[in-house]
Coordinates of C-alpha atoms and ligand atoms in Angstrom, one line a residue:
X258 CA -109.5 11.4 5.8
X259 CA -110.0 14.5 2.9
X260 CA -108.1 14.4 -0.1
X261 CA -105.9 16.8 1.1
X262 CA -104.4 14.3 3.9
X263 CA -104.1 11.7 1.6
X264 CA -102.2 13.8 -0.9
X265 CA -99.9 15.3 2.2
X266 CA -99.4 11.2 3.5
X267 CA -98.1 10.0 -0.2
X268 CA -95.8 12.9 -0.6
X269 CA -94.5 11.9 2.7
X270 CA -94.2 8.3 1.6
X271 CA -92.8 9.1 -1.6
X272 CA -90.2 11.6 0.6
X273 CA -89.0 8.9 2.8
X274 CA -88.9 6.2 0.1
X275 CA -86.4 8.8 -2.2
X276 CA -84.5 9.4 1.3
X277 CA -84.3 5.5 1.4
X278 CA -83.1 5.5 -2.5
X279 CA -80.6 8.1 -1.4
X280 CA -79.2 5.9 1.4
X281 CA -79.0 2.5 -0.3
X282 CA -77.8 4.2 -3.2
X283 CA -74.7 5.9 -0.8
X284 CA -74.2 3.1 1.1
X285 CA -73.4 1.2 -2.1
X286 CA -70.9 3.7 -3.5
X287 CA -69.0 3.9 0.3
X288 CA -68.9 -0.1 -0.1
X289 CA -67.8 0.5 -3.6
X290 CA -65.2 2.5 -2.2
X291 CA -64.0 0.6 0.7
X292 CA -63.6 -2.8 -2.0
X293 CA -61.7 -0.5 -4.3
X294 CA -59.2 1.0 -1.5
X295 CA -58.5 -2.4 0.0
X296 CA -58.0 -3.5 -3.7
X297 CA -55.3 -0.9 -4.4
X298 CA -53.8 -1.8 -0.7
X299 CA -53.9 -5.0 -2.0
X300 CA -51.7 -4.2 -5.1
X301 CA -49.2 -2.0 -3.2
X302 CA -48.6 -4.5 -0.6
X303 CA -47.9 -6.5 -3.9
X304 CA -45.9 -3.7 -5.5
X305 CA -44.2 -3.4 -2.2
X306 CA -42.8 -7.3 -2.1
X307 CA -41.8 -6.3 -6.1
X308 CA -39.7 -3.7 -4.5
X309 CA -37.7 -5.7 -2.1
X310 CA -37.0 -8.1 -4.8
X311 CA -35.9 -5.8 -7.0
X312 CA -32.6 -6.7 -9.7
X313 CA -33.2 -4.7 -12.4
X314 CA -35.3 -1.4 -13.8
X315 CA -37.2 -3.5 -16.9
X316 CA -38.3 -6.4 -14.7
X317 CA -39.7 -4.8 -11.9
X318 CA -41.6 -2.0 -14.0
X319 CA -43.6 -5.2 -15.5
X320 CA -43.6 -7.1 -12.0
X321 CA -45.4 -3.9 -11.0
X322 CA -47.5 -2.6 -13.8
X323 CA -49.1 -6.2 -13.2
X324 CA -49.9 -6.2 -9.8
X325 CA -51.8 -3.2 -10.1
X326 CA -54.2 -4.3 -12.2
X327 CA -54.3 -7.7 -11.1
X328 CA -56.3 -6.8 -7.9
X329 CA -59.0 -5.4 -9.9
X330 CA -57.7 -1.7 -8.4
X331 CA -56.9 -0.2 -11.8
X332 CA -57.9 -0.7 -14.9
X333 CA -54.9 -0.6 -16.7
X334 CA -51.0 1.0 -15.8
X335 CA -48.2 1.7 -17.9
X336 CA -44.5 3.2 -16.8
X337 CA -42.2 4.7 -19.4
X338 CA -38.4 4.8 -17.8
X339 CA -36.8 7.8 -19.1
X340 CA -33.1 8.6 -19.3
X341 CA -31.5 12.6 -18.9
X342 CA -31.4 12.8 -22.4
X343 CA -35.8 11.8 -22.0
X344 CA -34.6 8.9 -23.7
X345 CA -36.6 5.8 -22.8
X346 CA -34.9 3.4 -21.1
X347 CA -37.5 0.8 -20.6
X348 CA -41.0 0.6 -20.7
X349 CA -43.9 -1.8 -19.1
X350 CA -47.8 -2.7 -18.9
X351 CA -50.6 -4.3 -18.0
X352 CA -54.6 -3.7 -19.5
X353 CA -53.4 -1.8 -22.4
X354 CA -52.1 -4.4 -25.2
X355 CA -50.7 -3.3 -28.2
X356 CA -51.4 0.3 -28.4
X357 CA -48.7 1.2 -26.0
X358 CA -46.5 0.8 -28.6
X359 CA -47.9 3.9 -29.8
X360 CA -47.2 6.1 -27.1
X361 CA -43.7 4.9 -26.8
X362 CA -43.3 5.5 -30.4
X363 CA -45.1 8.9 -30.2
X364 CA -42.5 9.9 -26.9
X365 CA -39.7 8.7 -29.6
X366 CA -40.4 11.0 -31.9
X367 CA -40.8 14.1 -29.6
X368 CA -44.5 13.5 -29.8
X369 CA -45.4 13.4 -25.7
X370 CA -48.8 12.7 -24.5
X371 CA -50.4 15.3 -22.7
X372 CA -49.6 13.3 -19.3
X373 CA -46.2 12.8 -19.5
X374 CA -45.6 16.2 -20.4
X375 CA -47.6 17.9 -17.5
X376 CA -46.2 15.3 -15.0
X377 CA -42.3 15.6 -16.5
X378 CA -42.3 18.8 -16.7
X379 CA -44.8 20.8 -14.4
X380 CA -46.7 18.7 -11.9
X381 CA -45.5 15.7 -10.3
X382 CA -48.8 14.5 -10.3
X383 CA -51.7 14.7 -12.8
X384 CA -55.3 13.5 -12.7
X385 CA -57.8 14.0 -15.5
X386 CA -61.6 13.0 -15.4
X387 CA -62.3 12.3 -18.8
X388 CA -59.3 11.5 -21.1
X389 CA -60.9 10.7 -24.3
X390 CA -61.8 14.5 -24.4
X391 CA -59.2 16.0 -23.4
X392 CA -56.2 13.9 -24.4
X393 CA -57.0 14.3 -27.9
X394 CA -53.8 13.7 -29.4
X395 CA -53.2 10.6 -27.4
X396 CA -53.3 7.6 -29.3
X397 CA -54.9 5.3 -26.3
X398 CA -57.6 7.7 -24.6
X399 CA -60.1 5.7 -26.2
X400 CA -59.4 3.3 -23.6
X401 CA -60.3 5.1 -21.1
X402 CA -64.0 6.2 -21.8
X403 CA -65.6 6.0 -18.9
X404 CA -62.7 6.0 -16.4
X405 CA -60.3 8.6 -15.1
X406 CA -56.3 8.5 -15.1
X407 CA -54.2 9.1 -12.7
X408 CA -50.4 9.8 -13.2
X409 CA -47.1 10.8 -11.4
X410 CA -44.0 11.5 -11.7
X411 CA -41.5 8.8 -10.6
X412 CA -39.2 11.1 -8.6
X413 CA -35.9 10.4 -6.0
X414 CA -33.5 13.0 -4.1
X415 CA -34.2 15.5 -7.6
X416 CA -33.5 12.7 -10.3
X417 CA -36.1 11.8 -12.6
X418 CA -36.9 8.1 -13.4
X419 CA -40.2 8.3 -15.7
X420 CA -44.0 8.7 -15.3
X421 CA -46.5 6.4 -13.9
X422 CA -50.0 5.9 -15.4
X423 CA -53.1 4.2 -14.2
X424 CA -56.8 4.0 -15.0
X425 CA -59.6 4.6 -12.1
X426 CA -63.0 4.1 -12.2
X427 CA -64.1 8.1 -12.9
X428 CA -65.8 8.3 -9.4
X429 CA -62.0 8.1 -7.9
X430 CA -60.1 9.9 -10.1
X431 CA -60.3 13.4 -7.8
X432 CA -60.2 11.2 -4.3
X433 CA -57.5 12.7 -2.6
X434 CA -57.1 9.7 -0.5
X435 CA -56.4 7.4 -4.3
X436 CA -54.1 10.8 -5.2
X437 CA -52.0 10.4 -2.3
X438 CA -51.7 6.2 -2.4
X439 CA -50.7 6.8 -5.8
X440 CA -48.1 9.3 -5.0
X441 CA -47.1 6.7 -2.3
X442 CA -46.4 3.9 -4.9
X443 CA -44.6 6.4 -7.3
X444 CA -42.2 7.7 -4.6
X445 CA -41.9 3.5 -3.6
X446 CA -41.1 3.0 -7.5
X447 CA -38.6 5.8 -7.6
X448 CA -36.5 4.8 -5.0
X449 CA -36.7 1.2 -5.6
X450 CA -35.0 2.3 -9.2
X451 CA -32.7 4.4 -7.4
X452 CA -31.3 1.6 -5.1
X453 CA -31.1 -0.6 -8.4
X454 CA -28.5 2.2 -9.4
X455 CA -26.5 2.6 -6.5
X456 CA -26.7 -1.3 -6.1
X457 CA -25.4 -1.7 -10.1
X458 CA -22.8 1.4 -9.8
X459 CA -21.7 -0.6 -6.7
X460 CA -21.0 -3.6 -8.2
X461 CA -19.6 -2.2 -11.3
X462 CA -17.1 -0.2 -9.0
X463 CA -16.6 -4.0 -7.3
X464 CA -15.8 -5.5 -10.7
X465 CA -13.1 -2.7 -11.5
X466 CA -11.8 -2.7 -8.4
X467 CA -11.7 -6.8 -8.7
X468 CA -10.2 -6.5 -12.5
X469 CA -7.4 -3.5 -11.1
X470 CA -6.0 -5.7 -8.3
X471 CA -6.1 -9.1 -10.7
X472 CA -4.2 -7.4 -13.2
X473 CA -1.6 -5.6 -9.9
X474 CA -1.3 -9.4 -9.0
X475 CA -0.7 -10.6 -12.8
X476 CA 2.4 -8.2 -12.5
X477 CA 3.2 -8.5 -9.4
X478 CA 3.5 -12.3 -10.2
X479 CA 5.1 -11.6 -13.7
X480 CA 7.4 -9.2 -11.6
X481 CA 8.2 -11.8 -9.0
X482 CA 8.9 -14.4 -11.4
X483 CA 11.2 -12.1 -13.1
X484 CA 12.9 -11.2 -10.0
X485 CA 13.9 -15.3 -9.7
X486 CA 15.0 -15.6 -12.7
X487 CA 16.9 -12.6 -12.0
X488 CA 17.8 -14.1 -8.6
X489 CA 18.9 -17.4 -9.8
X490 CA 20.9 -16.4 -12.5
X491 CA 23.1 -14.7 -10.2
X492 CA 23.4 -16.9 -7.8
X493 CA 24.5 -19.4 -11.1
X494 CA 27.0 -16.7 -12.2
X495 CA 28.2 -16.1 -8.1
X496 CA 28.8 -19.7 -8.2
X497 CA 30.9 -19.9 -11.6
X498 CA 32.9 -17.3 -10.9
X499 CA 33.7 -18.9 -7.4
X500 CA 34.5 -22.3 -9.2
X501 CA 37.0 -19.9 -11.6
X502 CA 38.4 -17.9 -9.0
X503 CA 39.4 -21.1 -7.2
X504 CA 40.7 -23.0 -9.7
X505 CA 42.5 -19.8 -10.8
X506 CA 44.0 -19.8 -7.3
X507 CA 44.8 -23.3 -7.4
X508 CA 46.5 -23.2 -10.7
X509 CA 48.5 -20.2 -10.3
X510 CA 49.7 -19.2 -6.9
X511 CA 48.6 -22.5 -5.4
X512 CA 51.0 -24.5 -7.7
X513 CA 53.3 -21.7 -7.5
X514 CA 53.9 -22.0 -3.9
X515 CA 54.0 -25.7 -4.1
X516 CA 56.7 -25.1 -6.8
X517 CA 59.0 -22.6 -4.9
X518 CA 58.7 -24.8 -1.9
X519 CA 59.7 -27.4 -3.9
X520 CA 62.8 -25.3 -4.9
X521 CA 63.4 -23.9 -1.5
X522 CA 63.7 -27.7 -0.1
X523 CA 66.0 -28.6 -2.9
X524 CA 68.3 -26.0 -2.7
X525 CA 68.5 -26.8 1.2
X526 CA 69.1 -30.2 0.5
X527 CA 71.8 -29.5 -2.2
X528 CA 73.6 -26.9 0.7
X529 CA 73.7 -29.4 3.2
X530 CA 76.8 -30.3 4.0
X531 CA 78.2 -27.7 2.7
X532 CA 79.7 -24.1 4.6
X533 CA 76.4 -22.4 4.3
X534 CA 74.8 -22.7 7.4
X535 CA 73.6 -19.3 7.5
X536 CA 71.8 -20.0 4.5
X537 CA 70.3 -22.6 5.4
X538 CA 68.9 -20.9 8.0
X539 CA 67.0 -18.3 6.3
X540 CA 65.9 -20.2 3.8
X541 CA 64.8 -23.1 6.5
X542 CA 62.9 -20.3 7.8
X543 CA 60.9 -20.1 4.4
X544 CA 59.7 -23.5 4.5
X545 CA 57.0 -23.1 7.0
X546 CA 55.9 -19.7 6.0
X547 CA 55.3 -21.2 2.7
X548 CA 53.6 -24.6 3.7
X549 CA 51.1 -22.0 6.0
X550 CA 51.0 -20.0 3.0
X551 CA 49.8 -23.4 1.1
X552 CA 47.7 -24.1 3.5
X553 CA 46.0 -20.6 3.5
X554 CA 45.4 -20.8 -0.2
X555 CA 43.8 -23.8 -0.3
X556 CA 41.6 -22.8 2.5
X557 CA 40.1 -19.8 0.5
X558 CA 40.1 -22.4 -2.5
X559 CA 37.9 -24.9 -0.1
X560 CA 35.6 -22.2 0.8
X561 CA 35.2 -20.6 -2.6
X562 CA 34.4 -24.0 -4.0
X563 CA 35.6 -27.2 -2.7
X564 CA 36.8 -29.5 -5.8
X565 CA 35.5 -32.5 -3.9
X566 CA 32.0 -31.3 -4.1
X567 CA 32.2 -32.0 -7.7
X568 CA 35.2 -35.1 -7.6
X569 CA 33.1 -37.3 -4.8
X570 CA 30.0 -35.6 -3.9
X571 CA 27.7 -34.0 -1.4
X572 CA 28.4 -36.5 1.6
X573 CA 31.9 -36.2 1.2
X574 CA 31.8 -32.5 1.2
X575 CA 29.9 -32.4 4.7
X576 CA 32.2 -35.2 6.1
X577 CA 35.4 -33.1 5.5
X578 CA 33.2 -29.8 6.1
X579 CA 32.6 -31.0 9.5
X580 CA 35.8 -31.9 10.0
X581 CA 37.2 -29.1 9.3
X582 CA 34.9 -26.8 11.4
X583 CA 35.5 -29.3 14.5
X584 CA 39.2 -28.8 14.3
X585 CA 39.1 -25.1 14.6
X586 CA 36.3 -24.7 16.9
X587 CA 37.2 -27.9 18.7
X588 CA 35.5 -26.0 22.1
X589 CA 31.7 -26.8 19.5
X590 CA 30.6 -30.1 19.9
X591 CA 29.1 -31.6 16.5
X592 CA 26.5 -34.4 16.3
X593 CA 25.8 -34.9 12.4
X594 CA 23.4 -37.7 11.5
X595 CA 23.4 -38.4 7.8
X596 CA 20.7 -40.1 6.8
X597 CA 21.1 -40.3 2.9
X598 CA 22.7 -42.3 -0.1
X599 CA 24.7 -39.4 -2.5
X600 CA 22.3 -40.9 -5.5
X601 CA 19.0 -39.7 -3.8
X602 CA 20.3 -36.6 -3.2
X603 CA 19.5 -34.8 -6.8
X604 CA 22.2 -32.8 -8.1
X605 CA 20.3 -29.7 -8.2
X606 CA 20.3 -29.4 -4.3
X607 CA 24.0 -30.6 -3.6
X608 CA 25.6 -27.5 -4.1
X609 CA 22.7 -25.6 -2.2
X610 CA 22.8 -28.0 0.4
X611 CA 26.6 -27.8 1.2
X612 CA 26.2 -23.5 0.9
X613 CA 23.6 -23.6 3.5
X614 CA 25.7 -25.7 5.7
X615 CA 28.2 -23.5 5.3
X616 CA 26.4 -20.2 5.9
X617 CA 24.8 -21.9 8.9
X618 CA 27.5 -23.2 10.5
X619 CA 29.7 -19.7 9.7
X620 CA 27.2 -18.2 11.7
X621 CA 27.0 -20.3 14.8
X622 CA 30.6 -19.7 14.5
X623 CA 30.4 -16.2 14.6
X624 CA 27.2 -15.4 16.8
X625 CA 25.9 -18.0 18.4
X626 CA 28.4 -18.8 21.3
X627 CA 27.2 -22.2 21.0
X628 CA 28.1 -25.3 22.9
X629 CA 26.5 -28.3 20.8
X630 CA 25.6 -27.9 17.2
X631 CA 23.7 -31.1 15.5
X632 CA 23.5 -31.2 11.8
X633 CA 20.9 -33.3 10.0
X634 CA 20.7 -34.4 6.2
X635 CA 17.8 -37.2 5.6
X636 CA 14.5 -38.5 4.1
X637 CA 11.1 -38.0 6.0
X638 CA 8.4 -39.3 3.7
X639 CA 8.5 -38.0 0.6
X640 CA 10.7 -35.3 1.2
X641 CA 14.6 -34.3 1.7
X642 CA 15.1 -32.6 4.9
X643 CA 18.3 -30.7 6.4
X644 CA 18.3 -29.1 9.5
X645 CA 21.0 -27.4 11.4
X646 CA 20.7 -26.1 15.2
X647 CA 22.4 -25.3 17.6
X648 CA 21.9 -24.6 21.5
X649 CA 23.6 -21.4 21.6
X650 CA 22.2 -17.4 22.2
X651 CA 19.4 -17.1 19.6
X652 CA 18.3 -14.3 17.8
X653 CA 14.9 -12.5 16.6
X654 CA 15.0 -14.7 13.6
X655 CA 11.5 -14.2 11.9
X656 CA 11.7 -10.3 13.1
X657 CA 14.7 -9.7 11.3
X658 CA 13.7 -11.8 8.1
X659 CA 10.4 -9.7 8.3
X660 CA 11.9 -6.6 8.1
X661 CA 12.5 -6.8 4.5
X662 CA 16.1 -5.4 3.9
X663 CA 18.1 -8.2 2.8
X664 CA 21.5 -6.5 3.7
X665 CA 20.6 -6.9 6.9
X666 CA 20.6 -10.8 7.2
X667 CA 22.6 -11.3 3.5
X668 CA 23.8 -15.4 4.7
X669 CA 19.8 -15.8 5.6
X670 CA 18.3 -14.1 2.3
X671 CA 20.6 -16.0 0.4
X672 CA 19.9 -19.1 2.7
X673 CA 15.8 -18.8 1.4
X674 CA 16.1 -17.8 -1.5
X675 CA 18.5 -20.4 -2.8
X676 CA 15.9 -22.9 -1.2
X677 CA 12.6 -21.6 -2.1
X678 CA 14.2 -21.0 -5.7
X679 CA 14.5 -24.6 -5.6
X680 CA 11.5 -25.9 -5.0
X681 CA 11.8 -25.8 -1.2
X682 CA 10.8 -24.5 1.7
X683 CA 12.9 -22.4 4.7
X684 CA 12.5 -22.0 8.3
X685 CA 14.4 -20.3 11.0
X686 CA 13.3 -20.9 13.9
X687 CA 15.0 -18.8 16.9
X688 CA 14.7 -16.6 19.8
X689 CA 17.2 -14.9 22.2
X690 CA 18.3 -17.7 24.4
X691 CA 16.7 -20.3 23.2
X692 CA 19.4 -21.0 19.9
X693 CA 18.9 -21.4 16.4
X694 CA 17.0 -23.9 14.2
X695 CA 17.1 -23.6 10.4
X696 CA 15.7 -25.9 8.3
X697 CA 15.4 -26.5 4.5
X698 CA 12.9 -28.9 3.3
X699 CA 11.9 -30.3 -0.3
X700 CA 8.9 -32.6 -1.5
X701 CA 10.9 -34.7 -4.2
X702 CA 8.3 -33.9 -6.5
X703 CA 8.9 -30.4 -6.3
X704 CA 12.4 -29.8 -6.6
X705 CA 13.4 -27.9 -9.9
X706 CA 17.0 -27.0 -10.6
X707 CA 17.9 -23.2 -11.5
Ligands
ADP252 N1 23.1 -19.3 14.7 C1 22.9 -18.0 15.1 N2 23.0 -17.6 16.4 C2 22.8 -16.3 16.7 N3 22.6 -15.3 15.9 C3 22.6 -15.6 14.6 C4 22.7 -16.9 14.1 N4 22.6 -16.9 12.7 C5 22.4 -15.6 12.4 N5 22.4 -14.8 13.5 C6 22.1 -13.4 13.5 O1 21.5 -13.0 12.3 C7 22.2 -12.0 11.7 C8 22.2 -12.1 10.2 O2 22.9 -13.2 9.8 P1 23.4 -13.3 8.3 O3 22.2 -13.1 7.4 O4 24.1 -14.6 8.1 O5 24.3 -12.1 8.0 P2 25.8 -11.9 8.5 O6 26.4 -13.2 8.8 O7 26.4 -11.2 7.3 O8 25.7 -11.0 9.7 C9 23.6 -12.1 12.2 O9 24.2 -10.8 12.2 C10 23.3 -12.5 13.6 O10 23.0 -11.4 14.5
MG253 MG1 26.2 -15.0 7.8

């Protein structure tokens, strides 16, 4: 072999052995590469769980800022939170320490790095190899020597939410396969913040709307409450001036007739025997007219307010209620089970009790074509019951309570409300053919005069 072969073999060597260099030396960057992608994977997959989780702007910014560097993927990341006004609303990150406080304060006094500028105002997205030399003016691109930065703009449906910042290792900063993760994790960020918003705005609507129909139900209570004082007021007066009118009645005409009666049979007596026959006779004819007039009077006196309601009590007043009704409807057949002393029966409830029985029993009169009407006055445990049916035609009884216009059913509206203002609790139950149930209950504990 000359020297010239065994110059031409070394080279050859020394070729293949650079070609070898050249291919180790690629292979490592690729595997670089490949640890460095699956890294940042690593952190968005991270960054992605943040997301879901997400309650409010400040804490997910730092949940975030630390997942990206926590995989190793970046070096460092920061994200400034901007307002319209490019007021910062809240700020986060991870790698950088203490000098971020200089940037914010630098943004705060209208002082914005060269990256949030570009990426705020021009670019959504800004990568620069070598940010100690050309972010001069920022007061942490000494961190960077040696690394590239990476930021974007953290953008949803045209509203801007603030920058994102992270450092690479320099051989990535122009890979437009990191560029376009990156982007990925900003837009992820943005509309993260963005359903934060429309979640908060939702609930603040919700707690408006909650505070708006607490305070409609404060006055619709203070209203209601109103209305029964209202209510039971004039039921009080409605019963005063009934008591007035009928002792009215019974002083004055009542004790009038009485007293011309009186007169009329004396002066018959005194013309007896004597020639005044016809006289007699016409005033003879008086008497009865009278007594039916007496009679008449103290009717309307009865039913405006019987006297014995207040001389011998609530049982009384039913007893001759009863009796009365049977005498004039004597084609009504009335079962009535008392099952009461008059001392358990408070006072507050007599007079209600005996103008429900009334109203009830007015009405079977007058609608119910009924044959057999049963009235009830008792205990059941721990409450006073009273319940009045009868078998006759029924009505729609909860339709036309429903309907809301108490001139319609004026007995029944009274009928509640003088129970319910009570303390107690009313029920109709009826249905056409089926007759008519009402009932008026009150836990003793409950009952409250009015
Ligand atoms: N026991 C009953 N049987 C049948 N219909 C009744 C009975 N009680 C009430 N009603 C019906 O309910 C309506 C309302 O009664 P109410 O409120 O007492 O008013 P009013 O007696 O002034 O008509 C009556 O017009 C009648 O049609
Ligand atoms: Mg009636």
């Amino acid at each position: 072999m000359n020297d010239t072969s065994i110059y031409e073999e070394c080279s050859d060597i020394v070729d293949r052995v650079e070609g070898l260099k050249n291919r180790i030396a690629r292979r490592k960057r690729e595997k670089e590469k490949v640890n460095h992608l699956n890294a940042v994977l690593s952190s968005i997959r991270d960054v992605s769980r943040l997301i879901i989780k997400a309650k409010d702007p400040a804490s997910l910014i730092g949940g975030i800022c630390e997942s990206l560097i926590e995989k190793r993927s970046f070096h460092n990341a920061w994200i400034v939170l901007i307002d319209q006004h490019q007021e910062i609303t809240a700020s986060a990150e991870a790698g950088l320490g203490d000098d971020f406080r200089k940037i914010l304060e630098n943004i705060q006094h209208g002082r914005m790095p060269r990256c949030c500028r570009t990426v705020l105002h021009q670019n959504r997205f800004l990568f620069t190899k070598n940010p100690p030399l050309k972010c001069t003016n920022c007061p942490v691109a000494y961190m960077y020597d040696g690394r590239g930065s990476i930021s974007a703009r953290l953008e949803h449906n045209g509203r801007i939410y603030g920058i994102l910042t992270v450092s690479v290792p320099i051989a990535y900063s122009q890979d437009p396969e990191e560029h376009e993760l990156l982007m990925d994790v900003a837009d992820d960020i943005a509309y993260a913040l963005h359903s934060i918003e429309v979640e908060k705005d939702r609930r603040q609507k919700e707690a408006e709307l909650r505070e708006a129909r607490d305070k409609l139900e404060l006055r619709v209570k203070e209203r209601t409450r109103d209305l029964e004082i209202l209510s039971s007021r004039l039921l009080n007066a409605q019963e005063a001036e009934r008591k007035r009118i009928a002792g009215d009645l019974h002083d004055g005409i009542g004790q009038c007739l009485s007293a011309v009666k009186f007169m009329v049979e004396t002066v018959i007596e005194q013309l007896t025997g004597k020639e005044a026959l016809q006289e007699i006779k016409a005033l003879d004819a008086l008497v009865p007219l009278l007594q039916e007039s007496s009679e008449e009077i103290r009717n309307i006196i009865m039913n405006l307010r019987p006297s014995i309601l207040d001389d011998l009590g609530i049982l009384a007043t039913i007893g001759w209620f009863c009796r009365q009704f049977a005498s004039v409807y004597s084609h009504i057949r009335l079962e009535q089970t008392i099952d009461i002393e008059e001392d358990e029966v408070p006072d507050a409830l007599k007079t209600i009790i005996f103008r429900i029985i009334q109203e009830a029993m007015n009405n079977i009169a007058k609608y119910a074509e009924a044959e057999v009407v049963t009235l009830y006055l008792g205990k059941t445990g721990n409450a006073l019951e009273l319940r009045v049916q009868d078998d006759g035609c029924g009505f729609r009884g909860e339709q036309l309570m429903a309907s809301g216009s108490p001139l319609q059913a004026f007995g029944l509206t009274g009928m509640k409300e003088r129970v319910e203002l009570s303390g107690g609790r009313f029920t109709i139950l009826s249905s056409p053919g089926k007759g008519t149930r009402i009932e008026a209950r009150w836990a003793f504990s409950c009952i409250r005069p009015f």
